[in-house]
Structures are given as C-alpha cells and as structure tokens.
Coordinates of C-alpha atoms in Angstrom, one line a residue:
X1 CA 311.8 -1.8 -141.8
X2 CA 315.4 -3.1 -141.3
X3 CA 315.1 -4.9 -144.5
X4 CA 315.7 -1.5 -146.4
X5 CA 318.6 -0.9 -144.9
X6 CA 320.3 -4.3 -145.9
X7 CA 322.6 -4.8 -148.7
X8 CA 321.0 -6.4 -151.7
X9 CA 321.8 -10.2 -150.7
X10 CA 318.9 -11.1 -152.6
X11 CA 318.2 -9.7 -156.1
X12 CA 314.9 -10.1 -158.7
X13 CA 315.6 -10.2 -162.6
X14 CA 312.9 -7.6 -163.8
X15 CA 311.5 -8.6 -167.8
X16 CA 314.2 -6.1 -169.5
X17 CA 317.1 -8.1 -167.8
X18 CA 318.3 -5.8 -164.9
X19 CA 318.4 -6.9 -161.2
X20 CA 317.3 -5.0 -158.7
X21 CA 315.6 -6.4 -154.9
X22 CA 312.1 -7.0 -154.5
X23 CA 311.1 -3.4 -152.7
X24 CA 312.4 -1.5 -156.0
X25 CA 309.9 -3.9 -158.2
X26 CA 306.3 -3.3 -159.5
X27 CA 304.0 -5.9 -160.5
X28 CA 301.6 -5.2 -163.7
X29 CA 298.7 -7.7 -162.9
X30 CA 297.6 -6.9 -166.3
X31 CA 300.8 -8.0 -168.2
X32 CA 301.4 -10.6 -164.6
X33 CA 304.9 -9.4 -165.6
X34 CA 307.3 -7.6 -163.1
X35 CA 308.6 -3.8 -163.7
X36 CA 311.8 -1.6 -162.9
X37 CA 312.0 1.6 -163.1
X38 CA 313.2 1.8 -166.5
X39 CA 309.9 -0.5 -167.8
X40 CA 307.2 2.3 -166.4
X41 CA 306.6 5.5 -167.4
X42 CA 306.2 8.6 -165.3
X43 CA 303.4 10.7 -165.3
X44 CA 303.4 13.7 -163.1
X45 CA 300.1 14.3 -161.5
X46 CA 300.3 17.2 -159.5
X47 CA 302.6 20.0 -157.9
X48 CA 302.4 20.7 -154.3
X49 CA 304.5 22.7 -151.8
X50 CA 305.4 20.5 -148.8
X51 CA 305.6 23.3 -146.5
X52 CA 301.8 25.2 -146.6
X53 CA 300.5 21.9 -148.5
X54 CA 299.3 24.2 -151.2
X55 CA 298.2 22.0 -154.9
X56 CA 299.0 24.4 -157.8
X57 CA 298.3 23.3 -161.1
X58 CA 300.8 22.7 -163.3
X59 CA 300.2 25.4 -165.7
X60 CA 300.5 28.3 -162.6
X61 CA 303.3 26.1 -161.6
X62 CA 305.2 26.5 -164.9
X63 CA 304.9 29.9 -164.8
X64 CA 306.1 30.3 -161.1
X65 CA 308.9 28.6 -162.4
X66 CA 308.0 25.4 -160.0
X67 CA 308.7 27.6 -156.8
X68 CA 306.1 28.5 -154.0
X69 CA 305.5 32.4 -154.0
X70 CA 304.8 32.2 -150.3
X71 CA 307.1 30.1 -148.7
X72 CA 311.2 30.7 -148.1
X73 CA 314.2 28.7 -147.6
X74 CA 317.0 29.5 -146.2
X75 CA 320.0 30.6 -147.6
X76 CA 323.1 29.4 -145.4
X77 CA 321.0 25.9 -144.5
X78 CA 318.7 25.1 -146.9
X79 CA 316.0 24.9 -144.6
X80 CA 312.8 26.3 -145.0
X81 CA 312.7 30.0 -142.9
X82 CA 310.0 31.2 -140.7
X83 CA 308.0 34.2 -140.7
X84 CA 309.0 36.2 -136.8
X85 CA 307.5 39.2 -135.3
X86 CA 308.6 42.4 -133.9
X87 CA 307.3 45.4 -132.7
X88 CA 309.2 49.0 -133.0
X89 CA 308.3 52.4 -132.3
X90 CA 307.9 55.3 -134.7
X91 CA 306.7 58.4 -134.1
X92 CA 303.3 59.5 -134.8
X93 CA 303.9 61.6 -137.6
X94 CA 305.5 59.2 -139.6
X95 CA 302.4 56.4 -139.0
X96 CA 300.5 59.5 -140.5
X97 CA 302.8 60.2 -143.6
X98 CA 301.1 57.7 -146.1
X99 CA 297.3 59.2 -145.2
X100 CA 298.1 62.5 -145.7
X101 CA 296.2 64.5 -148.1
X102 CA 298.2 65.3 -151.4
X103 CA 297.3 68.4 -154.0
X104 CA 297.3 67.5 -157.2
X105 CA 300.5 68.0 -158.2
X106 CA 301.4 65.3 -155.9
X107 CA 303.3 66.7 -153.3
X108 CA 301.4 67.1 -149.6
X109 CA 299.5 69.9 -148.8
X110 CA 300.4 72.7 -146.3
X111 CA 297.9 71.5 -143.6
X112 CA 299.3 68.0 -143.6
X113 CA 302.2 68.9 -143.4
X114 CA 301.9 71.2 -140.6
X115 CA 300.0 69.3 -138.2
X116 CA 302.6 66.0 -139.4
X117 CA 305.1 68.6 -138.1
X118 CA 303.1 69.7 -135.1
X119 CA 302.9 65.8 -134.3
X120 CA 306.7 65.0 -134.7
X121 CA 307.6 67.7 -132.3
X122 CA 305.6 66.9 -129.7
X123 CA 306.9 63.5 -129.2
X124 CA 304.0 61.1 -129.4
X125 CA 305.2 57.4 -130.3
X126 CA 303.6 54.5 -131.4
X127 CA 304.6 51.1 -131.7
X128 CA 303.7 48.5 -134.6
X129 CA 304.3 45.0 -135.2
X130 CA 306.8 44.1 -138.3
X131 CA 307.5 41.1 -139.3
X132 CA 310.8 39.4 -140.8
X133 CA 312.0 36.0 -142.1
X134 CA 314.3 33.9 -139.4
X135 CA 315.6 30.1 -139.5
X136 CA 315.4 28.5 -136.6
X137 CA 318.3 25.9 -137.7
X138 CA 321.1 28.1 -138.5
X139 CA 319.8 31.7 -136.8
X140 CA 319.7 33.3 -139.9
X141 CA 317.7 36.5 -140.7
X142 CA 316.6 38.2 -143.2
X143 CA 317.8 41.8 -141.4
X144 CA 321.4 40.5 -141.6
X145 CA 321.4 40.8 -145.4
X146 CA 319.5 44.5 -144.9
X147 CA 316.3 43.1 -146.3
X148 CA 313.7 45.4 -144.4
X149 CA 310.9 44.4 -142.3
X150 CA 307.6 44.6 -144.0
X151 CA 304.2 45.4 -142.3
X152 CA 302.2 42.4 -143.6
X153 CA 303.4 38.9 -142.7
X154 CA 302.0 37.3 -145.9
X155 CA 303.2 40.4 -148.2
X156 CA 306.1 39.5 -151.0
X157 CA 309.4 40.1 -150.0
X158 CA 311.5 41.9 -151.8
X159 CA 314.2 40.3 -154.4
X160 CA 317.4 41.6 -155.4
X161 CA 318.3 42.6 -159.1
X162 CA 320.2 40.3 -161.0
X163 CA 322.8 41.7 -163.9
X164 CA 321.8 39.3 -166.3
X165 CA 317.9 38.9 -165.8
X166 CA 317.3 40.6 -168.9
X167 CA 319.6 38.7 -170.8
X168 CA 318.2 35.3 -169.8
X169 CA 314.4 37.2 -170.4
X170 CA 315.7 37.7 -174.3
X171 CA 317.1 34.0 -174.5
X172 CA 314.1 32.3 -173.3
X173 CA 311.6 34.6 -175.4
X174 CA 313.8 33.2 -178.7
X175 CA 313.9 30.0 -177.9
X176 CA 310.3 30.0 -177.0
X177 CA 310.0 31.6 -180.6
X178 CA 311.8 28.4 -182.0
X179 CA 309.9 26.0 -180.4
X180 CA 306.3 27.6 -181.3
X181 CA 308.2 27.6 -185.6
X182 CA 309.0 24.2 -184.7
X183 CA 305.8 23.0 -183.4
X184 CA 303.7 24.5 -186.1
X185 CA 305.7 22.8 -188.9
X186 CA 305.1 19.3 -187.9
X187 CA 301.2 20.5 -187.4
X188 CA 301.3 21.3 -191.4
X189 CA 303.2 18.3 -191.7
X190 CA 300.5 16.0 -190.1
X191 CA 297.8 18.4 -191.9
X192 CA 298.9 17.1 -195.3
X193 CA 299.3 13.6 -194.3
X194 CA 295.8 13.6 -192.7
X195 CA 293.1 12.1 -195.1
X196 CA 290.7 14.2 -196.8
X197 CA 287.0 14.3 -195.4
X198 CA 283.9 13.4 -197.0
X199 CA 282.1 15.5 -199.7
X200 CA 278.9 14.9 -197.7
X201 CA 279.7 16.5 -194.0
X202 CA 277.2 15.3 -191.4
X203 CA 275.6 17.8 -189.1
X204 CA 278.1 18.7 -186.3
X205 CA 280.4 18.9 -189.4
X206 CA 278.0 21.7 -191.1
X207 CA 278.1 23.9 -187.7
X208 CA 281.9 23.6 -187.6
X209 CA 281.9 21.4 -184.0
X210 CA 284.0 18.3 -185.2
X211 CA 286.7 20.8 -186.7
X212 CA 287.1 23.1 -184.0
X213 CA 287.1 19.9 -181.6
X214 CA 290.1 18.2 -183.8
X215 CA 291.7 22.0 -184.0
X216 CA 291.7 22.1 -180.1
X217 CA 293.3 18.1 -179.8
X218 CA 296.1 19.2 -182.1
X219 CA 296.9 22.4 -180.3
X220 CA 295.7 24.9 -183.3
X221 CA 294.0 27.9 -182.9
X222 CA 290.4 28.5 -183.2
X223 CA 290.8 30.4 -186.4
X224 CA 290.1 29.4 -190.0
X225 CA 293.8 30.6 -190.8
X226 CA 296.5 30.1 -188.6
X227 CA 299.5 32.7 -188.2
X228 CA 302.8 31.5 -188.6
X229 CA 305.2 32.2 -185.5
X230 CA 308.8 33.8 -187.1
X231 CA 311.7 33.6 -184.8
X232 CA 312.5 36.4 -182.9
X233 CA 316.6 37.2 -183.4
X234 CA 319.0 38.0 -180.6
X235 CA 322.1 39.1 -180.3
X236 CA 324.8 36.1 -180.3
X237 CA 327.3 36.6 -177.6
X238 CA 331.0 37.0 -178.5
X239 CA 333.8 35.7 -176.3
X240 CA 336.4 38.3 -175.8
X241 CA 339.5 37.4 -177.0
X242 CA 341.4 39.1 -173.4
X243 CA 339.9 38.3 -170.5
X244 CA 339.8 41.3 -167.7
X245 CA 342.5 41.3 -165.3
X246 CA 342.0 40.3 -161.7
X247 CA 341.8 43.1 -158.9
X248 CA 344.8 43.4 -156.8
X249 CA 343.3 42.8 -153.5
X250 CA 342.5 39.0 -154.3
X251 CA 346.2 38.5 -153.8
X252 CA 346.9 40.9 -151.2
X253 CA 343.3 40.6 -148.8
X254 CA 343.3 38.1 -145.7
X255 CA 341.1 35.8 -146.1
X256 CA 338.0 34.8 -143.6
X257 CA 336.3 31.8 -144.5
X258 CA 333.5 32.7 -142.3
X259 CA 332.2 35.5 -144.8
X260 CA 332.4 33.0 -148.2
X261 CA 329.8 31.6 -149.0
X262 CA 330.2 27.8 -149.6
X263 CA 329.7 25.5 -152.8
X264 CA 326.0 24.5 -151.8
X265 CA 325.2 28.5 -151.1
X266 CA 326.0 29.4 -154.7
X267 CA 324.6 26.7 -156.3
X268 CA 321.4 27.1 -154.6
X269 CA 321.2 30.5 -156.4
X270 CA 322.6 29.8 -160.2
X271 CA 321.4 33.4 -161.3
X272 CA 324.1 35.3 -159.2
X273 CA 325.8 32.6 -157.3
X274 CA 327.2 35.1 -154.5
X275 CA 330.7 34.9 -153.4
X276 CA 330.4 36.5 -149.7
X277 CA 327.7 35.9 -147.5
X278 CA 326.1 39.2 -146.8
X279 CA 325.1 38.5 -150.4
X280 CA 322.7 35.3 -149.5
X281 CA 319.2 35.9 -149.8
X282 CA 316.4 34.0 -149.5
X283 CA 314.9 32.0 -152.5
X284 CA 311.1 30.4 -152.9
X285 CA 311.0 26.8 -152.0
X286 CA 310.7 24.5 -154.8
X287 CA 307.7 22.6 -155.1
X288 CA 307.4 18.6 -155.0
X289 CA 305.3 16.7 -157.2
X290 CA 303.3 13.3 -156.7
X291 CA 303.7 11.3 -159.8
X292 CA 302.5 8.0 -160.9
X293 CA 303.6 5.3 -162.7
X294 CA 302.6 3.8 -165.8
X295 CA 303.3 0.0 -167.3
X296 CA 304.6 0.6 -170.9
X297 CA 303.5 -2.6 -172.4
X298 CA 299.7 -2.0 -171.3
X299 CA 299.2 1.1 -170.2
X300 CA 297.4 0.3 -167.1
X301 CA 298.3 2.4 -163.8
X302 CA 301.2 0.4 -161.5
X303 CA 301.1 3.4 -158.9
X304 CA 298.5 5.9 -158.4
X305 CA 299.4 8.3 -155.5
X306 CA 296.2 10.4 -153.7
X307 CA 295.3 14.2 -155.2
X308 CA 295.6 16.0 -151.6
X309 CA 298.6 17.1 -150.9
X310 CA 298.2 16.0 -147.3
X311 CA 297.8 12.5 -147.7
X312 CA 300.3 9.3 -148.2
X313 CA 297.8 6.8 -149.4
X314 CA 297.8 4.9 -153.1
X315 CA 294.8 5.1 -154.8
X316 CA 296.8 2.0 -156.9
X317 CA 299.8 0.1 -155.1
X318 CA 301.0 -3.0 -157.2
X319 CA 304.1 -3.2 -155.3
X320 CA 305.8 -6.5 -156.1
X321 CA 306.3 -6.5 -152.3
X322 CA 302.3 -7.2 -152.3
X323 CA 302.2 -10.2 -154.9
X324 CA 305.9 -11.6 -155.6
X325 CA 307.0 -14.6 -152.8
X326 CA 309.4 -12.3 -150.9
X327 CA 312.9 -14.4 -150.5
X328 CA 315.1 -13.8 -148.2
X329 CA 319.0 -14.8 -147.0
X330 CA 319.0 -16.3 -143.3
X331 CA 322.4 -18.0 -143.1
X332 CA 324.8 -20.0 -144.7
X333 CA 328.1 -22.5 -143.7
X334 CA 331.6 -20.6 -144.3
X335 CA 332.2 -21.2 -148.3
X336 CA 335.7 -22.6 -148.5
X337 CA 337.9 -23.8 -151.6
X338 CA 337.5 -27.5 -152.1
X339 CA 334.2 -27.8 -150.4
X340 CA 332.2 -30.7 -150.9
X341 CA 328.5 -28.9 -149.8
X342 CA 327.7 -26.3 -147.5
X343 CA 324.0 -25.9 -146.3
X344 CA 322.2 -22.5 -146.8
X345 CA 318.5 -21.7 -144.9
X346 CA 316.6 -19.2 -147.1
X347 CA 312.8 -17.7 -146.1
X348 CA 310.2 -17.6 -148.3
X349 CA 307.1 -15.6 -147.7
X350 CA 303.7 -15.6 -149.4
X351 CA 302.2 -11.7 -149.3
X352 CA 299.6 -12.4 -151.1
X353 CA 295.7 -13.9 -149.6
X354 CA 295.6 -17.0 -151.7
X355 CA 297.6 -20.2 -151.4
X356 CA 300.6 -20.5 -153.5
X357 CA 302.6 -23.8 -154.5
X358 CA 306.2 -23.1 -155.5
X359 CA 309.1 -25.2 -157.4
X360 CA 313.0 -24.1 -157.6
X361 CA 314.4 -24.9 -160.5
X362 CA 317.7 -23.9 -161.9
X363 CA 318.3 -20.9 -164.2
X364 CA 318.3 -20.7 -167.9
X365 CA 321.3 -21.5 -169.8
X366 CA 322.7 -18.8 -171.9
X367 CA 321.8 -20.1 -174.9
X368 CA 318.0 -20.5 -173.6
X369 CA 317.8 -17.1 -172.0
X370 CA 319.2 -15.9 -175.7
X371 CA 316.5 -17.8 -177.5
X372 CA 314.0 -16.2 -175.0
X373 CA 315.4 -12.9 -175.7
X374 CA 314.7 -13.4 -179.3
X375 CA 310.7 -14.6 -179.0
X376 CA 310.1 -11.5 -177.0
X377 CA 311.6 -9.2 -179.5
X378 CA 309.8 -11.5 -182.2
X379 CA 305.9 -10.6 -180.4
X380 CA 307.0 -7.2 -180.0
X381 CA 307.2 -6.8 -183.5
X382 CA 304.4 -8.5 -184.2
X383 CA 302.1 -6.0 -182.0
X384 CA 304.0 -3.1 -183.6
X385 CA 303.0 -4.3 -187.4
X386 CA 299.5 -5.2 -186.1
X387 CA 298.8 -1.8 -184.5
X388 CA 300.0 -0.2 -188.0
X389 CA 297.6 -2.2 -189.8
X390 CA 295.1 -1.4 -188.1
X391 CA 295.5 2.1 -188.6
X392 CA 296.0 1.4 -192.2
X393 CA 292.6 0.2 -192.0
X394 CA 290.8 2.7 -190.3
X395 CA 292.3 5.6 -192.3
X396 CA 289.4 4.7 -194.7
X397 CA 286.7 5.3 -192.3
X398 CA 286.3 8.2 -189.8
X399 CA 289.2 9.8 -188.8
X400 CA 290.7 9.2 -185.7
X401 CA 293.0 10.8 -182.8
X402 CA 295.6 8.1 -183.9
X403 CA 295.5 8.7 -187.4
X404 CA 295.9 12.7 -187.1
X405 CA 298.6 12.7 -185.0
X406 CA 301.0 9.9 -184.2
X407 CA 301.4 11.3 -181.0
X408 CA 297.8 10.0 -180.1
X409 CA 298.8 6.4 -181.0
X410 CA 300.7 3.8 -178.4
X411 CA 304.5 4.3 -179.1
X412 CA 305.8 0.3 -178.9
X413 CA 309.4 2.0 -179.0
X414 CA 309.2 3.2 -175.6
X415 CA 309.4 -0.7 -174.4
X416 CA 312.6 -1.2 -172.4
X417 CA 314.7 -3.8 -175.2
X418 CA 315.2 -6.6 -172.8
X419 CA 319.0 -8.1 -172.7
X420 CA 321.2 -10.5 -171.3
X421 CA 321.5 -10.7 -167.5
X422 CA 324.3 -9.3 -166.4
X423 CA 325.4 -11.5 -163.2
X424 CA 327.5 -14.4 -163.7
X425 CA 326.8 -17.5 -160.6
X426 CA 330.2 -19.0 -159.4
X427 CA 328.1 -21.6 -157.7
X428 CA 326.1 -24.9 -157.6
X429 CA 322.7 -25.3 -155.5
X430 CA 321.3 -28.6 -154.8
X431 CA 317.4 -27.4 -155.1
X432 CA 314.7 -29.8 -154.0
X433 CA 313.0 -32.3 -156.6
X434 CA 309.7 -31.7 -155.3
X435 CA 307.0 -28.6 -154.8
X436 CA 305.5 -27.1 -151.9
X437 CA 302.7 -25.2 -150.6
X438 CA 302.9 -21.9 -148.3
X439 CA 299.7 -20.7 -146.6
X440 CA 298.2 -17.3 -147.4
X441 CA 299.2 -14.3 -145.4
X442 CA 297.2 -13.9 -141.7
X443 CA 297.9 -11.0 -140.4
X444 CA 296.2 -12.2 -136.6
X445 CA 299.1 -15.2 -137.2
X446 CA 302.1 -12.3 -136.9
X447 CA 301.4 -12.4 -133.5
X448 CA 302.0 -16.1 -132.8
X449 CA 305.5 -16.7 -132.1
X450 CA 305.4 -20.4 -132.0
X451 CA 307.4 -21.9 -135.0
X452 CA 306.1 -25.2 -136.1
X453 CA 308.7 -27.7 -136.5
X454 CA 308.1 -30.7 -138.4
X455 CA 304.8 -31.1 -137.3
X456 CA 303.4 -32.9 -140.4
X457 CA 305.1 -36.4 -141.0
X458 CA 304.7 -36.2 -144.6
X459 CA 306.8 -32.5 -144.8
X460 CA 309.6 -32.7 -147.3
X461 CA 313.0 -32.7 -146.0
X462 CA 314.4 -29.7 -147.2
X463 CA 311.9 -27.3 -145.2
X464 CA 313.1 -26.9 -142.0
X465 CA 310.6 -24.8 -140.2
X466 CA 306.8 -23.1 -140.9
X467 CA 305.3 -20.5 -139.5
X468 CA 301.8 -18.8 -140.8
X469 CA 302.9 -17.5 -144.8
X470 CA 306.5 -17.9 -144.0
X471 CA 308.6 -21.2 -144.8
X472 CA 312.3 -21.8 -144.4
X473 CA 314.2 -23.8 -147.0
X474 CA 317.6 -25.7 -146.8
X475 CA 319.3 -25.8 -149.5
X476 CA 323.3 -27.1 -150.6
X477 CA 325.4 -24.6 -152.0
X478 CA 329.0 -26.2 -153.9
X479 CA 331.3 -24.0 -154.8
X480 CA 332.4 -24.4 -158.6
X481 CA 335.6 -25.7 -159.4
X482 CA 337.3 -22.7 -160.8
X483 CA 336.4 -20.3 -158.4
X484 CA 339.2 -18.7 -155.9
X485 CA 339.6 -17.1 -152.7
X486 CA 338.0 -13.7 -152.7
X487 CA 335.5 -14.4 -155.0
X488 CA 332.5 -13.0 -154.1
X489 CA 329.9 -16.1 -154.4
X490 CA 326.7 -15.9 -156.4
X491 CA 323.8 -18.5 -156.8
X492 CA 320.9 -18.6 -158.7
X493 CA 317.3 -20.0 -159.5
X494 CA 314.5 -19.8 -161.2
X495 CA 311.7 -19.7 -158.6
X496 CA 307.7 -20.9 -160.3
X497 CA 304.8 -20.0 -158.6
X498 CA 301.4 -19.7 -158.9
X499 CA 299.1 -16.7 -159.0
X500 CA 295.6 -15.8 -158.3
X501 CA 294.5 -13.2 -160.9
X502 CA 292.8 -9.5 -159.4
X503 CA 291.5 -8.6 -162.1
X504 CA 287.9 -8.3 -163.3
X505 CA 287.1 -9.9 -166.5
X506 CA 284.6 -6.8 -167.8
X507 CA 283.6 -9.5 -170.9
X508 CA 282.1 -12.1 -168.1
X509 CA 278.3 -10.7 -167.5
X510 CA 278.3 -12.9 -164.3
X511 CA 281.1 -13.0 -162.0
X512 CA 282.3 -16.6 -162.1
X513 CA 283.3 -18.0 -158.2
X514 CA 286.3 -19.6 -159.9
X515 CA 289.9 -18.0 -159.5
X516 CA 292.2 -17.7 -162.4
X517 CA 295.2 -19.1 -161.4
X518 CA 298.8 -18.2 -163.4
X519 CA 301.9 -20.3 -163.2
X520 CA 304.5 -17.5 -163.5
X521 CA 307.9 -17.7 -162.9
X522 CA 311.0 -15.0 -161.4
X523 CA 315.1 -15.2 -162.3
X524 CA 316.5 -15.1 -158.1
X525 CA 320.1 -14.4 -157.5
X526 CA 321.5 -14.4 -154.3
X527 CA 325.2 -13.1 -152.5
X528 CA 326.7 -15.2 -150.2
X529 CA 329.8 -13.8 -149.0
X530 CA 333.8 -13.8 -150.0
X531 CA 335.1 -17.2 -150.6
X532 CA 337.5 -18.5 -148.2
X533 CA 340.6 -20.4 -148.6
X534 CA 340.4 -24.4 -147.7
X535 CA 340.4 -25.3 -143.5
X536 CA 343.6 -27.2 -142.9

C-alpha cells in the first residue's frame, strides 16, 4: 500500500505514447497491449447511493436529476445528515384537529368543534415523537433554518422556492424541444440513405415484426407516420443596459463572518447560492455510479465492477498490476558531474502464475519510434477501409444494425492517435547482455523472509539477490556529457518479456495442454534524483 503513495520514480509508456506508473495501467489480453485512461472507454453501468445502498436505474435517476430522494447532506459540512427524534407535547385537541368531521362546505361541523373546544380547555396533553434532520459533524439542524419537524421519519422534507425555477423549467423544455428537431432529422437522414427492401417480404415482414423491431433500434415511434417535433420558442433574455444600485447598508453594516456562508456553501447549491447562513438548507445527496471500462481497439471489457451496490469485487480485473513485471527503484550511488559509472539496484516482480524470461534492452531511437508511429497509423487505416468494405458489401444483402445507422457500427476514430513520447533520458545504463528467468508468483513464498543470495553458481552477475517472483538487478547508470547540476536525471529501457495467453481460443473444439506464449515488450522510464556537482 505504500507504493501508492510514492512519487512516480518509475513510469510505463502506454500504446498512445503517454507515461503514466504501472497501478494507473490496464492490460487488454485480447489486443496483449497496455491501456491508459485515455485508450478505454467508459461505460456507466449503474447508479447507486452510497449512503442507503439503494440501485436506481438510470432512467429514474435522470429524472431525479442523479440525486437520492431519501437521503440528505449537509449544508455547512457536506456531510451526509441524520434523521433524530424528539418528542413534544400538544394538547389533545389539536392531535384531534385533522380527524374531525367536516360538512360539506368544508369547514368543521359544530360538534367537532365543540367537543375540540371542550378538550382544549380541560387541559389534557399528549406527547408525540417528531423527527428532524441533524449532522453529527458540524451540529447542524434542520430547526435552525425553521424547517419544521415532520411526523414521519421517511416523509419528504420540504424545499424552499427558488426565484428562477421556472425560468430554468422553460429553458430546459426548449432545449429538450431542439434536441428531439435535431434527432429526428438525422433519423430521416439515415431513412433515405438506408437501402430499399425487397419486393418479396418474407413472413415476419408481412405481419409488420421486422419493421417495428428496426423502428424500436432507431428510436422511432411505433406509428406508420411519425410527428415532427417543432421547437418550442422562449423568451431571450436582455441585459439591462444600467445595472441596479447597491443598498446602502452593504457599506455601512458590520460585518460577522460567522453568518456568511462560505465559497463551498454556495456552490453546493447553484440554484440560489445563499449569501447568509440561516439561508442553507439541506440538498439530496448525489448519487455515485460503478462504471466499467472498455478497450477501444477491441471492444472487450478491461474492468467490469459487480451490480450490488454493496460489493467491491470485479467481475473483470485486467489490471496491468496483475500481468505486467512490476519494476521498481531500490537505490542508486549520488549522480555527480564527471562521473565515470554509478551502480543502481532495481526490483523486478513477476505477478503473474507462469514463468517469465526477460531481456533489457535500450530504447528506441527517435527516428525508430517515428517509423513505428507511422506502421500503426498505417494498420489503423487499413482496419478502417476494411470495415467500410465490408459494409459496402453487405448493403446488398439483408439489412443490418450497421448499415442503418452508423451509430451501430465500431467507430475506429475513437482510437487514442499515438504520438511521440514526451520524456527526454539525460542518461546512459549499462543493461546486461544476457536474459533471465523469474519464478511465478507463490503467494505461501511471501512469508519466507530468507533472501537467496547467489545460491546458483551459474547466476549472471548483474542479479544481486532472489527471492520467490522477485529479482533484484544492478545495473550502471553514466551520466551524459551535457548534462548539469540540477538536472533532474532520467533513464530508460525497453524491457521484453514473455506472456502466457488467458484467453480461450473458442475456434479449438479440444482444449490443447499447450500455452500460447507472447514475446511482448514495455517503454520503462525511471527518475533518479537532481544531479550533483563533481566531489572535490
């Protein structure tokens, strides 16, 4: 866990050229590729509240406007309020009021009201349990904004009135207006583009199934003609060319910071952003969502969170924490000016169950990582044009989601364009001329704290020590000639590894004993500290 709270010594070069460390990586063991944030997409799969654990779908949340209707935060802390009880006394008479009998006019009859009246004067009390909304961070309470109690503790609780609610009602009914004019004009676009069926129908095409199925996809209404939205005018608002003058006691009132309400307060209520604090009321609590994330190159799943609310396991984890040799900084000599070699002592790990054999090599030259650049953008391309071919084709056949709406088809464009890397190494490593071999992960062998050093005769130099899946390397670092003091010092490798494929082939009947194994390969940069001027 203390690894997250390090700086990022050590630093992964993800496909699309950005670096980023190894726990902010995702590994696609379809594309064996690895994936930054920007290379997935995100799905939302479900809205939650994190206080009652409630799962609302997301077209109830959209209309709750992604707030829970039963659960509070707190105005002055943020914090989410609880529901306290209380019990007060009123007289009898008054518990009676709402049961009385009415006429029907409405108003109460005369022998309610005389025995409510007999009631009152007698005296007779009773007590009943209210309820009100309390934080037990800051001690706030509903009552202290006048909010009164209510009789039910899961009841609604009243809102205040906001001076422009119905202006913001009229902007979002036109603009919802727009959208639906909008949407219904690229419909009648992709309605004309869409080849004409056959003159001989089969039967779910006699009793109307395959149309009102393709209607449904599309978003059209059931209906053999559909009406066209028309946008619903408003009012434009005008800027007045005076603005009003400001009250007199601004400039002339002391001022007590305890009654204004903070940056954060107003903020967390945009509608009427109050300026004193006996104007702070409570607001629903936003809901959180579990998400997952797609790869963008294959569409396969990278993370696939659980549907209850109440759980924190992953239906689908490719962390590249889980199949990516984890590196790490140990320690390094003081870099100075003029320095022949210094040694540095990295850590490799192997997460994964399967033996790996690793190289270090040095890093791509600019006008090789260019070139690479170039082929990738080159296959791109290639899969793009094939795709539209192949739609070209099968516009003469059947028709199908893809060829309807483009929507339906895989957009290529979404790809992250990769680039240049954008970290520059002011340093030379002396890497080893040899490969070696780290032993799966054993999870019974974190216990052993016995490091093994140099037991094998035949070990290459360069490792200093082993220990289960864990190897420690020594490496020389030189610093390059025109470097000065200051200079933060970068090195670099390419690090090649191989990889034991997860994934079932579904085109092999039999499952075949052997592994496929992958020879893939990761850009490593690493931060070793300030450069410091020569020893004397």
């Amino acid at each position: 866990m203390a690894f997250f709270n390090l700086l990022n010594k050590v630093e992964y070069g993800c496909v699309c050229g950005l670096l980023n460390p190894l726990t902010k990586l995702y590994f696609c063991r379809h594309c064996l590729k690895l994936r930054c944030g920007f290379c997935v997409c995100h799905e939302v799969d479900s809205h939650f509240c994190s206080n009652c654990l409630e799962n609302i779908p997301s077209a109830e949340a959209k209309i709750r406007k992604n707030r829970c209707n039963t659960c509070n935060t707190c105005p002055s802390c943020q914090h989410t309020l609880s529901v306290r009880s209380s019990t007060s006394t009123v007289p009898i008479g008054k518990e009676m009021s709402p049961s009385v009998e009415a006429t029907k006019d409405g108003a109460p009859s005369e022998a309610s009201a005389a025995a409510a009246s007999t009631a009152v004067s007698t005296g007779k009390q009773a007590s009943k349990k209210m309820y009100y909304l309390a934080c037990l961070t800051c001690r706030w309470n509903s009552r202290d904004v006048g909010i009164p109690d209510q009789s039910v503790a899961t009841g609604q609780w009243p809102e205040p009135e906001y001076p422009n609610a119905t202006r913001f009602a009229l902007l979002l009914e036109h603009y919802q207006s727009v959208v639906l004019h909008e949407k219904q004009e690229r419909q009648e676009l992709w309605r004309r583009k869409t080849p004409k069926q056959t003159k001989f129908p089969s039967l779910t095409d006699r009793t109307g199934l395959t149309v009102s199925m393709f209607r449904r996809q599309m978003g059209l209404p059931d209906g053999k003609a559909s009406i066209k939205a028309t946008i619903t005018p408003i009012k434009e608002s005008v800027a007045r060319d005076e603005p009003d003058e400001l009250p007199d006691y601004l400039l002339t009132a002391e001022i007590n910071l305890k009654t204004i309400a903070t940056l954060q307060q107003r903020l967390a209520q945009p509608s009427k952003q109050p300026h004193t604090v006996a104007q702070l009321y409570p607001q629903h609590k936003v809901l959180s969502i579990k998400r997952s994330l797609r790869c963008r190159q294959c569409d396969h799943n990278v993370i696939k969170s659980e549907y209850n609310p109440s759980s924190i396991k992953y239906r689908i984890a490719l962390f590249a924490a889980y199949h990516v040799p984890d590196v790490r900084f140990v320690q390094c000599e003081t870099l100075c000016v003029g320095q022949e070699e210094a040694a540095l002592v990295i850590r490799i790990t192997n997460p994964t169950l399967n033996e790996m054999t690793m190289s270090l090599l040095e890093l791509l030259t600019p006008e090789e990582e260019r070139q690479m650049i170039e082929e990738q953008q080159l296959r791109a391309t290639a899969a793009v044009t094939t795709s539209g071919s192949t739609s070209a084709t099968s516009t003469s056949g059947p028709a199908t989601l893809s060829s309807i709406s483009p929507t339906f088809a895989k957009q290529a464009t979404l790809l992250e364009k990769p680039r240049m890397v954008d970290r520059t190494t002011n340093g030379t490593l002396k890497l080893p001329d040899s490969s070696f071999k780290i032993s799966q992960r054993d999870d019974s062998a974190e216990f052993d704290e016995v490091i093994q050093l140099h037991t094998n005769e035949h070990e290459p130099r360069f490792i200093v020590w082993r220990k289960a899946n864990h190897v420690g390397v020594r490496l020389g670092v030189q610093p390059n000639p025109d470097a000065q003091v200051g200079d933060e010092m970068v090195v670099g490798f390419t690090l090649h590894y191989t990889y034991v494929s997860t994934v079932v082939d579904k085109n092999v009947t039999a499952p075949s004993k052997e592994q496929k194994r992958h020879a893939l390969s990761t850009r490593i940069y690493i931060s070793l500290g300030k450069l410091q001027p020569a020893a004397q």
